[in-house]
């Protein structure tokens, strides 16, 4: 522990940069490391603060851009039927990518409520629990009439598999990869 100093922390940040880690990832990793090191310093494990003189990664997220209604109309018509469905779910209900790709007719719990119970997990390409929630937990979102009509239109036109609308074209038993 005595050999751990600000040079080691600086080296850690440089290695993350060299390996192509994004600034947000670097900032999160540094925050966790800083918490541990400051606790160790307060407990007396380090006589000197190992973060003294270390410049933390600066993450400054860009301001979110919300498309205008005209831009949204253009986006909806830019792709195929599946793309239109996903765009409608994301813009009309506030679903995230993986949640939109796991759209299921059985999750319409009222005329104006859609229950998000799962998502397509990018790393496994399977259905999984929602982020930051335990298995079985869900969230309800408002379901505007236009979005409900889009869901029903897609289901009538393309069919469903166990209520799921978006499936892989080559193997309908598998979720739609996003």
Coordinates of N, CA, C and O in Angstrom, one line a residue:
X1 N 0.8 -1.2 0.0 CA 0.0 0.0 0.0 C 0.9 1.3 0.0 O 0.4 2.3 -0.5
X2 N 2.1 1.2 0.6 CA 2.9 2.4 0.6 C 3.4 2.8 -0.8 O 3.8 3.9 -0.9
X3 N 3.4 1.9 -1.7 CA 3.8 2.3 -3.1 C 2.7 2.9 -3.9 O 3.0 3.3 -5.0
X4 N 1.5 2.9 -3.4 CA 0.4 3.5 -4.1 C 0.4 5.0 -3.9 O 0.2 5.5 -2.8
X5 N 0.5 5.7 -5.0 CA 0.5 7.2 -4.9 C -0.2 7.7 -6.2 O -0.8 7.0 -7.0
X6 N -0.1 9.1 -6.3 CA -0.8 9.7 -7.4 C -0.3 9.3 -8.8 O -1.1 9.3 -9.8
X7 N 0.9 8.8 -8.9 CA 1.4 8.3 -10.2 C 0.6 7.0 -10.6 O 0.4 6.9 -11.8
X8 N 0.3 6.2 -9.7 CA -0.5 5.0 -10.0 C -1.9 5.4 -10.5 O -2.3 4.8 -11.5
X9 N -2.5 6.3 -9.9 CA -3.8 6.8 -10.3 C -3.7 7.4 -11.7 O -4.6 7.1 -12.5
X10 N -2.7 8.3 -11.9 CA -2.6 8.9 -13.2 C -2.3 7.8 -14.3 O -2.9 7.9 -15.4
X11 N -1.5 6.8 -14.0 CA -1.3 5.7 -14.9 C -2.6 4.9 -15.2 O -2.8 4.5 -16.4
X12 N -3.4 4.7 -14.2 CA -4.7 4.1 -14.4 C -5.6 4.8 -15.4 O -6.2 4.3 -16.3
X13 N -5.6 6.2 -15.3 CA -6.4 7.0 -16.2 C -5.8 6.9 -17.6 O -6.6 6.8 -18.6
X14 N -4.5 7.0 -17.7 CA -3.9 6.9 -19.0 C -4.1 5.6 -19.7 O -4.4 5.5 -20.9
X15 N -4.1 4.5 -19.0 CA -4.4 3.2 -19.5 C -5.8 3.1 -20.0 O -6.0 2.6 -21.1
X16 N -6.7 3.7 -19.3 CA -8.1 3.7 -19.8 C -8.2 4.4 -21.1 O -8.9 4.0 -22.0
X17 N -7.6 5.6 -21.1 CA -7.6 6.4 -22.4 C -7.0 5.6 -23.5 O -7.6 5.6 -24.6
X18 N -5.9 5.0 -23.3 CA -5.2 4.2 -24.3 C -6.0 3.1 -24.8 O -6.0 2.7 -26.0
X19 N -6.8 2.5 -23.9 CA -7.6 1.3 -24.3 C -8.9 1.7 -24.9 O -9.8 0.9 -25.2
X20 N -9.1 3.0 -25.1 CA -10.3 3.5 -25.8 C -11.6 3.6 -24.9 O -12.7 3.7 -25.4
X21 N -11.4 3.6 -23.6 CA -12.6 3.8 -22.7 C -13.1 5.2 -22.9 O -12.4 6.1 -22.9
X22 N -14.4 5.3 -23.0 CA -15.0 6.6 -23.1 C -14.8 7.5 -21.8 O -14.5 7.0 -20.8
X23 N -15.0 8.8 -22.0 CA -14.8 9.7 -20.9 C -15.8 9.4 -19.8 O -15.5 9.5 -18.6
X24 N -17.0 9.0 -20.1 CA -18.0 8.7 -19.1 C -17.6 7.5 -18.3 O -17.7 7.5 -17.0
X25 N -17.1 6.5 -18.9 CA -16.6 5.3 -18.2 C -15.4 5.6 -17.4 O -15.3 5.2 -16.2
X26 N -14.5 6.4 -17.9 CA -13.3 6.9 -17.1 C -13.7 7.6 -15.9 O -13.2 7.4 -14.8
X27 N -14.7 8.5 -16.0 CA -15.1 9.3 -14.9 C -15.8 8.5 -13.8 O -15.5 8.6 -12.7
X28 N -16.6 7.5 -14.3 CA -17.3 6.6 -13.3 C -16.2 5.7 -12.6 O -16.3 5.6 -11.4
X29 N -15.2 5.2 -13.3 CA -14.2 4.4 -12.7 C -13.4 5.2 -11.7 O -13.1 4.7 -10.6
X30 N -13.0 6.4 -12.1 CA -12.3 7.3 -11.2 C -13.1 7.6 -10.0 O -12.5 7.7 -8.9
X31 N -14.3 7.9 -10.1 CA -15.2 8.2 -8.9 C -15.2 7.0 -7.9 O -15.1 7.2 -6.7
X32 N -15.3 5.8 -8.4 CA -15.2 4.6 -7.5 C -13.9 4.5 -6.9 O -13.8 4.3 -5.7
X33 N -12.8 4.7 -7.7 CA -11.5 4.6 -7.1 C -11.2 5.7 -6.1 O -10.7 5.4 -5.0
X34 N -11.7 6.9 -6.4 CA -11.5 8.0 -5.4 C -12.2 7.7 -4.1 O -11.6 8.0 -3.0
X35 N -13.4 7.1 -4.2 CA -14.1 6.8 -2.9 C -13.3 5.9 -2.1 O -13.2 6.1 -0.9
X36 N -12.8 4.8 -2.7 CA -12.0 3.8 -1.9 C -10.8 4.4 -1.4 O -10.4 4.2 -0.2
X37 N -10.1 5.2 -2.2 CA -8.8 5.7 -1.7 C -9.0 6.8 -0.7 O -8.2 6.9 0.3
X38 N -10.0 7.6 -0.8 CA -10.2 8.6 0.3 C -10.6 8.0 1.6 O -10.2 8.4 2.7
X39 N -11.4 6.9 1.5 CA -11.7 6.1 2.7 C -10.5 5.5 3.4 O -10.3 5.6 4.6
X40 N -9.6 5.0 2.5 CA -8.4 4.4 3.0 C -7.5 5.5 3.7 O -6.9 5.3 4.7
X41 N -7.5 6.7 3.1 CA -6.7 7.8 3.6 C -7.3 8.3 5.0 O -6.5 8.5 5.9
X42 N -8.6 8.3 5.1 CA -9.2 8.7 6.3 C -9.0 7.7 7.4 O -8.9 8.1 8.6
X43 N -8.9 6.4 7.0 CA -8.6 5.4 8.0 C -7.2 5.3 8.4 O -6.8 4.5 9.3
X44 N -6.3 6.0 7.7 CA -4.9 6.1 8.1 C -4.1 5.1 7.3 O -2.9 4.9 7.6
X45 N -4.6 4.4 6.3 CA -3.9 3.4 5.6 C -2.8 4.1 4.7 O -1.7 3.6 4.5
X46 N -3.2 5.3 4.2 CA -2.2 6.1 3.5 C -1.9 7.4 4.3 O -2.8 8.1 4.8
X47 N -0.6 7.7 4.5 CA -0.3 8.9 5.2 C -0.6 10.1 4.4 O -1.0 11.1 4.9
X48 N -0.3 10.0 3.1 CA -0.5 11.1 2.2 C -1.7 10.8 1.3 O -2.0 9.6 1.0
X49 N -2.4 11.8 0.9 CA -3.6 11.6 0.0 C -3.1 11.1 -1.4 O -2.4 11.9 -2.1
X50 N -3.4 9.9 -1.8 CA -2.9 9.4 -3.1 C -3.6 10.1 -4.3 O -3.2 9.9 -5.4
X51 N -4.6 11.0 -4.0 CA -5.2 11.7 -5.1 C -4.7 13.1 -5.3 O -5.1 13.9 -6.2
X52 N -3.8 13.5 -4.4 CA -3.2 14.8 -4.4 C -2.5 15.1 -5.8 O -1.6 14.3 -6.2
X53 N -2.9 16.1 -6.5 CA -2.3 16.4 -7.8 C -2.9 15.7 -9.0 O -2.4 15.9 -10.1
X54 N -3.8 14.8 -8.8 CA -4.4 14.0 -9.9 C -5.5 14.8 -10.5 O -6.4 15.3 -9.8
X55 N -5.5 14.9 -11.9 CA -6.5 15.6 -12.6 C -7.5 14.5 -13.0 O -7.3 13.7 -13.8
X56 N -8.8 14.6 -12.4 CA -9.8 13.6 -12.8 C -10.3 13.8 -14.2 O -10.2 14.9 -14.8
X57 N -10.7 12.7 -14.9 CA -11.3 12.8 -16.2 C -12.5 13.7 -16.1 O -13.3 13.7 -15.2
X58 N -12.7 14.6 -17.1 CA -13.8 15.5 -17.1 C -14.8 15.0 -18.1 O -14.6 15.0 -19.3
X59 N -15.9 14.6 -17.6 CA -17.1 14.2 -18.4 C -18.1 15.3 -18.4 O -18.6 15.7 -17.4
X60 N -18.4 15.9 -19.5 CA -19.3 16.9 -19.7 C -20.3 16.5 -20.8 O -20.0 16.8 -22.0
X61 N -21.4 15.8 -20.4 CA -22.3 15.3 -21.5 C -22.9 16.5 -22.2 O -23.2 17.6 -21.7
X62 N -23.1 16.2 -23.5 CA -23.7 17.2 -24.4 C -25.2 17.4 -24.0 O -25.8 16.4 -23.5
X63 N -25.7 18.5 -24.3 CA -27.1 18.8 -24.1 C -27.9 17.9 -25.0 O -27.6 17.7 -26.1
X64 N -29.0 17.3 -24.4 CA -29.9 16.4 -25.2 C -30.6 17.2 -26.2 O -31.0 18.3 -26.0
X65 N -30.7 16.6 -27.4 CA -31.4 17.2 -28.5 C -32.7 16.5 -28.7 O -32.7 15.3 -29.0
X66 N -33.8 17.2 -28.6 CA -35.1 16.5 -28.8 C -35.6 16.9 -30.2 O -35.7 18.1 -30.6
X67 N -35.9 15.9 -31.1 CA -36.3 16.3 -32.5 C -37.7 17.0 -32.5 O -38.5 16.7 -31.6
X68 N -37.8 17.8 -33.5 CA -39.1 18.5 -33.7 C -40.1 17.5 -34.2 O -39.7 16.4 -34.7
X69 N -41.4 17.9 -34.3 CA -42.4 17.0 -34.8 C -42.1 16.7 -36.3 O -42.3 15.6 -36.7
X70 N -41.7 17.7 -37.0 CA -41.3 17.5 -38.4 C -40.2 16.5 -38.6 O -40.2 15.6 -39.4
X71 N -39.1 16.7 -37.8 CA -38.0 15.8 -37.8 C -38.4 14.3 -37.4 O -38.0 13.4 -38.0
X72 N -39.3 14.2 -36.4 CA -39.8 12.9 -36.0 C -40.6 12.2 -37.1 O -40.4 11.0 -37.3
X73 N -41.4 13.0 -37.8 CA -42.1 12.4 -38.9 C -41.2 11.9 -40.0 O -41.4 10.8 -40.5
X74 N -40.1 12.6 -40.3 CA -39.1 12.2 -41.2 C -38.4 10.9 -40.7 O -38.1 10.0 -41.5
X75 N -38.1 10.9 -39.5 CA -37.4 9.7 -38.9 C -38.3 8.5 -39.0 O -37.8 7.4 -39.4
X76 N -39.6 8.6 -38.7 CA -40.5 7.5 -38.8 C -40.6 6.9 -40.1 O -40.7 5.7 -40.3
X77 N -40.4 7.7 -41.2 CA -40.6 7.1 -42.6 C -39.2 6.8 -43.2 O -39.2 6.3 -44.3
X78 N -38.1 6.9 -42.4 CA -36.8 6.6 -42.9 C -36.5 5.1 -43.0 O -35.5 4.7 -43.7
X79 N -37.2 4.3 -42.3 CA -36.9 2.9 -42.3 C -38.1 2.0 -42.7 O -39.1 2.4 -43.2
X80 N -38.0 0.7 -42.3 CA -39.1 -0.2 -42.5 C -40.1 -0.2 -41.4 O -40.1 0.7 -40.5
X81 N -41.0 -1.1 -41.4 CA -42.1 -1.2 -40.4 C -41.6 -1.3 -39.0 O -42.1 -0.7 -38.1
X82 N -40.6 -2.2 -38.9 CA -40.0 -2.4 -37.5 C -39.4 -1.1 -37.0 O -39.6 -0.8 -35.8
X83 N -38.7 -0.4 -37.8 CA -38.1 0.8 -37.4 C -39.2 1.9 -37.0 O -39.0 2.5 -36.0
X84 N -40.2 1.9 -37.8 CA -41.3 2.8 -37.4 C -41.9 2.5 -36.1 O -42.2 3.4 -35.3
X85 N -42.1 1.2 -35.8 CA -42.7 0.7 -34.5 C -41.7 1.2 -33.4 O -42.2 1.7 -32.4
X86 N -40.5 0.9 -33.5 CA -39.5 1.2 -32.5 C -39.5 2.7 -32.2 O -39.5 3.2 -31.1
X87 N -39.4 3.5 -33.3 CA -39.4 5.0 -33.1 C -40.7 5.5 -32.4 O -40.6 6.3 -31.5
X88 N -41.8 4.9 -32.8 CA -43.1 5.3 -32.1 C -43.0 5.0 -30.6 O -43.5 5.7 -29.8
X89 N -42.6 3.8 -30.3 CA -42.5 3.4 -28.9 C -41.5 4.3 -28.1 O -41.8 4.6 -27.0
X90 N -40.4 4.6 -28.7 CA -39.4 5.4 -28.0 C -39.9 6.8 -27.8 O -39.8 7.4 -26.8
X91 N -40.5 7.4 -28.9 CA -40.9 8.8 -28.8 C -42.3 9.0 -28.2 O -42.5 10.0 -27.5
X92 N -43.1 8.0 -28.3 CA -44.5 8.1 -27.8 C -44.6 7.7 -26.3 O -45.4 8.2 -25.6
X93 N -43.8 6.7 -25.9 CA -43.9 6.1 -24.6 C -42.7 6.3 -23.8 O -42.7 6.0 -22.6
X94 N -41.6 6.7 -24.4 CA -40.4 7.0 -23.6 C -39.6 5.7 -23.4 O -38.8 5.6 -22.4
X95 N -39.8 4.7 -24.2 CA -39.1 3.4 -24.0 C -37.6 3.6 -24.5 O -37.3 4.4 -25.4
X96 N -36.7 2.8 -23.8 CA -35.3 2.8 -24.2 C -35.2 1.8 -25.4 O -36.1 1.0 -25.6
X97 N -34.0 1.7 -26.0 CA -33.9 0.8 -27.2 C -34.3 -0.6 -26.9 O -35.1 -1.2 -27.5
X98 N -33.6 -1.2 -25.9 CA -33.8 -2.6 -25.5 C -35.3 -2.9 -25.1 O -35.8 -3.9 -25.4
X99 N -35.9 -1.9 -24.5 CA -37.3 -2.1 -24.1 C -38.2 -2.1 -25.3 O -39.2 -2.8 -25.4
X100 N -37.9 -1.2 -26.2 CA -38.7 -1.1 -27.5 C -38.6 -2.4 -28.3 O -39.6 -2.8 -28.9
X101 N -37.5 -3.0 -28.3 CA -37.3 -4.2 -29.1 C -37.9 -5.4 -28.4 O -38.1 -6.5 -29.1
X102 N -38.3 -5.3 -27.2 CA -39.0 -6.4 -26.5 C -40.5 -6.1 -26.4 O -41.2 -6.7 -25.5
X103 N -41.0 -5.3 -27.3 CA -42.5 -5.0 -27.3 C -43.3 -6.2 -27.4 O -43.0 -7.1 -28.2
X104 N -44.4 -6.3 -26.5 CA -45.2 -7.5 -26.5 C -46.7 -7.0 -26.3 O -47.0 -6.1 -25.5
X105 N -47.5 -7.6 -27.1 CA -49.0 -7.3 -27.0 C -49.5 -7.5 -25.6 O -50.4 -6.8 -25.2
X106 N -49.0 -8.5 -24.9 CA -49.5 -8.8 -23.6 C -49.2 -7.8 -22.6 O -49.7 -7.8 -21.5
X107 N -48.3 -6.8 -22.9 CA -48.0 -5.8 -22.0 C -48.9 -4.5 -22.0 O -48.7 -3.6 -21.3
X108 N -49.9 -4.6 -22.9 CA -50.9 -3.5 -22.9 C -51.9 -3.9 -21.8 O -52.7 -4.8 -22.0
X109 N -51.8 -3.2 -20.7 CA -52.6 -3.6 -19.5 C -53.8 -2.8 -19.4 O -54.7 -3.1 -18.6
X110 N -53.9 -1.7 -20.2 CA -55.1 -0.9 -20.2 C -55.1 -0.1 -21.6 O -54.0 -0.2 -22.3
X111 N -56.2 0.5 -21.9 CA -56.2 1.2 -23.2 C -55.1 2.3 -23.3 O -54.6 2.6 -24.4
X112 N -54.7 2.8 -22.2 CA -53.7 3.9 -22.2 C -52.5 3.6 -21.3 O -51.8 4.5 -20.9
X113 N -52.2 2.3 -21.0 CA -51.0 2.0 -20.2 C -50.3 0.8 -20.8 O -50.9 -0.2 -21.1
X114 N -49.0 0.9 -21.0 CA -48.1 -0.1 -21.4 C -47.2 -0.5 -20.3 O -46.6 0.4 -19.7
X115 N -47.1 -1.8 -20.0 CA -46.2 -2.2 -18.8 C -44.9 -2.8 -19.4 O -44.9 -3.8 -20.1
X116 N -43.8 -2.2 -19.0 CA -42.5 -2.6 -19.5 C -42.0 -3.6 -18.5 O -41.8 -3.3 -17.3
X117 N -41.9 -4.9 -18.9 CA -41.5 -6.0 -18.0 C -40.1 -6.5 -18.3 O -39.5 -7.1 -17.4
X118 N -39.6 -6.3 -19.5 CA -38.3 -6.8 -19.8 C -37.7 -6.0 -21.0 O -38.3 -5.1 -21.5
X119 N -36.5 -6.3 -21.3 CA -35.8 -5.7 -22.4 C -34.9 -6.7 -23.2 O -34.6 -7.7 -22.6
X120 N -34.5 -6.4 -24.4 CA -33.5 -7.2 -25.1 C -32.2 -6.7 -24.6 O -31.9 -5.5 -24.7
X121 N -31.4 -7.6 -24.0 CA -30.1 -7.2 -23.4 C -29.1 -7.3 -24.6 O -28.9 -8.3 -25.2
X122 N -28.4 -6.2 -24.8 CA -27.5 -6.1 -26.0 C -26.4 -7.2 -25.9 O -26.1 -7.8 -26.9
X123 N -25.8 -7.4 -24.7 CA -24.6 -8.3 -24.6 C -25.0 -9.7 -24.8 O -24.3 -10.5 -25.3
X124 N -26.2 -10.1 -24.3 CA -26.6 -11.5 -24.4 C -27.6 -11.8 -25.6 O -27.8 -12.9 -26.0
X125 N -28.2 -10.7 -26.1 CA -29.2 -10.8 -27.2 C -30.4 -11.7 -26.8 O -30.9 -12.5 -27.6
X126 N -30.7 -11.6 -25.6 CA -31.9 -12.4 -25.0 C -32.7 -11.4 -24.2 O -32.3 -10.3 -23.8
X127 N -33.9 -11.8 -23.8 CA -34.7 -11.0 -23.0 C -34.2 -11.1 -21.6 O -33.7 -12.1 -21.1
X128 N -34.2 -10.0 -20.9 CA -33.7 -9.9 -19.5 C -34.5 -8.9 -18.7 O -35.3 -8.1 -19.3
X129 N -34.2 -8.8 -17.4 CA -34.9 -7.8 -16.6 C -34.5 -6.4 -17.0 O -33.5 -6.1 -17.6
X130 N -35.3 -5.4 -16.6 CA -35.1 -4.0 -16.8 C -33.8 -3.6 -16.1 O -33.5 -4.1 -15.0
X131 N -33.1 -2.6 -16.6 CA -31.9 -2.1 -16.0 C -32.3 -1.5 -14.6 O -33.4 -0.9 -14.5
X132 N -31.5 -1.7 -13.7 CA -31.7 -1.2 -12.3 C -33.0 -1.7 -11.6 O -33.5 -1.0 -10.8
X133 N -33.4 -2.8 -12.0 CA -34.6 -3.4 -11.4 C -34.3 -4.9 -11.2 O -33.6 -5.5 -12.0
X134 N -35.0 -5.5 -10.2 CA -34.9 -6.9 -10.0 C -35.8 -7.6 -11.0 O -36.8 -7.1 -11.5
X135 N -35.6 -8.9 -11.1 CA -36.4 -9.8 -12.0 C -37.8 -9.7 -11.5 O -38.1 -9.8 -10.2
X136 N -38.8 -9.5 -12.3 CA -40.2 -9.5 -11.9 C -40.7 -8.0 -11.7 O -41.9 -7.8 -11.7
X137 N -39.8 -7.1 -11.6 CA -40.2 -5.7 -11.4 C -40.5 -5.1 -12.8 O -40.0 -5.6 -13.8
X138 N -41.4 -4.1 -12.8 CA -41.8 -3.5 -14.1 C -42.0 -2.0 -13.9 O -41.9 -1.5 -12.8
X139 N -42.2 -1.3 -15.0 CA -42.7 0.1 -14.9 C -43.8 0.3 -15.9 O -43.8 -0.3 -17.0
X140 N -44.8 1.1 -15.5 CA -45.9 1.4 -16.4 C -45.7 2.7 -17.0 O -45.2 3.7 -16.3
X141 N -45.9 2.8 -18.3 CA -45.8 4.1 -19.0 C -47.1 4.4 -19.7 O -47.9 3.5 -20.1
X142 N -47.4 5.7 -19.9 CA -48.6 6.1 -20.7 C -48.5 5.5 -22.1 O -47.4 5.5 -22.7
X143 N -49.6 5.1 -22.6 CA -49.7 4.6 -24.0 C -50.7 5.4 -24.8 O -51.9 5.2 -24.7
X144 N -50.2 6.4 -25.5 CA -51.1 7.2 -26.4 C -51.8 6.4 -27.4 O -51.3 5.3 -27.8
X145 N -53.0 6.8 -27.8 CA -53.8 6.1 -28.7 C -53.1 5.8 -30.0 O -53.2 4.7 -30.6
X146 N -52.3 6.8 -30.5 CA -51.6 6.6 -31.8 C -50.6 5.5 -31.7 O -50.4 4.7 -32.6
X147 N -49.9 5.4 -30.6 CA -48.9 4.4 -30.4 C -49.6 3.0 -30.2 O -49.1 2.0 -30.8
X148 N -50.7 2.9 -29.5 CA -51.4 1.7 -29.4 C -51.9 1.2 -30.8 O -51.8 0.0 -31.1
X149 N -52.3 2.1 -31.6 CA -52.7 1.8 -33.0 C -51.6 1.3 -33.8 O -51.7 0.3 -34.6
X150 N -50.4 1.9 -33.6 CA -49.2 1.4 -34.4 C -48.8 0.0 -33.9 O -48.5 -0.8 -34.8
X151 N -48.9 -0.3 -32.7 CA -48.6 -1.6 -32.2 C -49.6 -2.6 -32.8 O -49.2 -3.7 -33.3
X152 N -50.9 -2.3 -32.7 CA -51.9 -3.2 -33.3 C -51.8 -3.4 -34.8 O -51.9 -4.5 -35.3
X153 N -51.4 -2.3 -35.5 CA -51.2 -2.4 -36.9 C -50.1 -3.3 -37.3 O -50.2 -4.1 -38.2
X154 N -49.0 -3.2 -36.5 CA -47.8 -4.0 -36.8 C -48.1 -5.5 -36.5 O -47.7 -6.4 -37.2
X155 N -48.9 -5.7 -35.4 CA -49.2 -7.1 -35.0 C -50.1 -7.7 -36.1 O -49.9 -8.9 -36.5
X156 N -51.1 -7.0 -36.6 CA -52.0 -7.5 -37.7 C -51.2 -7.8 -39.0 O -51.4 -8.8 -39.7
X157 N -50.2 -6.9 -39.3 CA -49.5 -7.0 -40.6 C -48.4 -8.1 -40.5 O -48.3 -8.8 -41.5
X158 N -47.7 -8.2 -39.4 CA -46.5 -9.1 -39.3 C -46.7 -10.2 -38.4 O -45.9 -11.1 -38.3
X159 N -47.8 -10.2 -37.6 CA -48.0 -11.3 -36.6 C -47.1 -11.2 -35.4 O -46.3 -10.3 -35.3
X160 N -47.3 -12.2 -34.5 CA -46.6 -12.2 -33.2 C -46.1 -13.6 -32.9 O -46.6 -14.5 -33.5
X161 N -45.2 -13.7 -32.0 CA -44.7 -15.0 -31.5 C -44.8 -14.8 -30.0 O -44.0 -14.1 -29.4
X162 N -45.7 -15.5 -29.3 CA -46.0 -15.4 -27.9 C -46.2 -14.0 -27.5 O -45.8 -13.5 -26.4
X163 N -46.8 -13.2 -28.4 CA -47.1 -11.8 -28.1 C -46.0 -10.8 -28.5 O -46.3 -9.6 -28.6
X164 N -44.8 -11.3 -28.7 CA -43.7 -10.4 -29.1 C -43.9 -10.0 -30.6 O -44.2 -10.9 -31.4
X165 N -43.7 -8.8 -30.9 CA -43.8 -8.3 -32.2 C -42.6 -8.4 -33.0 O -42.6 -8.8 -34.2
X166 N -41.4 -8.0 -32.4 CA -40.2 -8.0 -33.2 C -39.4 -9.2 -32.9 O -39.0 -9.5 -31.8
X167 N -39.1 -10.0 -33.9 CA -38.4 -11.2 -33.8 C -37.3 -11.3 -34.9 O -37.4 -10.6 -35.9
X168 N -36.3 -12.1 -34.8 CA -35.3 -12.3 -35.8 C -36.0 -12.9 -37.0 O -36.7 -13.8 -37.0
X169 N -35.6 -12.4 -38.2 CA -36.2 -12.9 -39.5 C -35.7 -14.3 -39.7 O -36.5 -15.1 -40.2
X170 N -34.5 -14.7 -39.4 CA -34.0 -16.0 -39.7 C -34.4 -17.0 -38.6 O -34.5 -18.2 -39.0
X171 N -34.7 -16.6 -37.4 CA -35.2 -17.5 -36.4 C -36.2 -16.8 -35.5 O -35.8 -16.1 -34.5
X172 N -37.5 -17.0 -35.8 CA -38.5 -16.2 -35.0 C -38.6 -16.6 -33.5 O -39.2 -15.9 -32.8
X173 N -37.9 -17.6 -33.1 CA -37.8 -18.0 -31.7 C -36.9 -17.0 -30.9 O -36.9 -17.0 -29.7
X174 N -36.1 -16.3 -31.6 CA -35.1 -15.4 -30.9 C -35.6 -13.9 -31.0 O -36.2 -13.5 -31.9
X175 N -35.2 -13.1 -30.0 CA -35.5 -11.7 -30.0 C -34.8 -11.0 -31.1 O -33.8 -11.4 -31.6
X176 N -35.4 -9.9 -31.5 CA -34.9 -9.0 -32.5 C -33.6 -8.3 -31.9 O -33.7 -7.7 -30.9
X177 N -32.5 -8.5 -32.6 CA -31.3 -7.9 -32.1 C -31.2 -6.4 -32.4 O -31.5 -6.0 -33.5
X178 N -30.9 -5.6 -31.3 CA -30.8 -4.2 -31.6 C -29.4 -3.7 -31.7 O -28.5 -4.4 -31.3

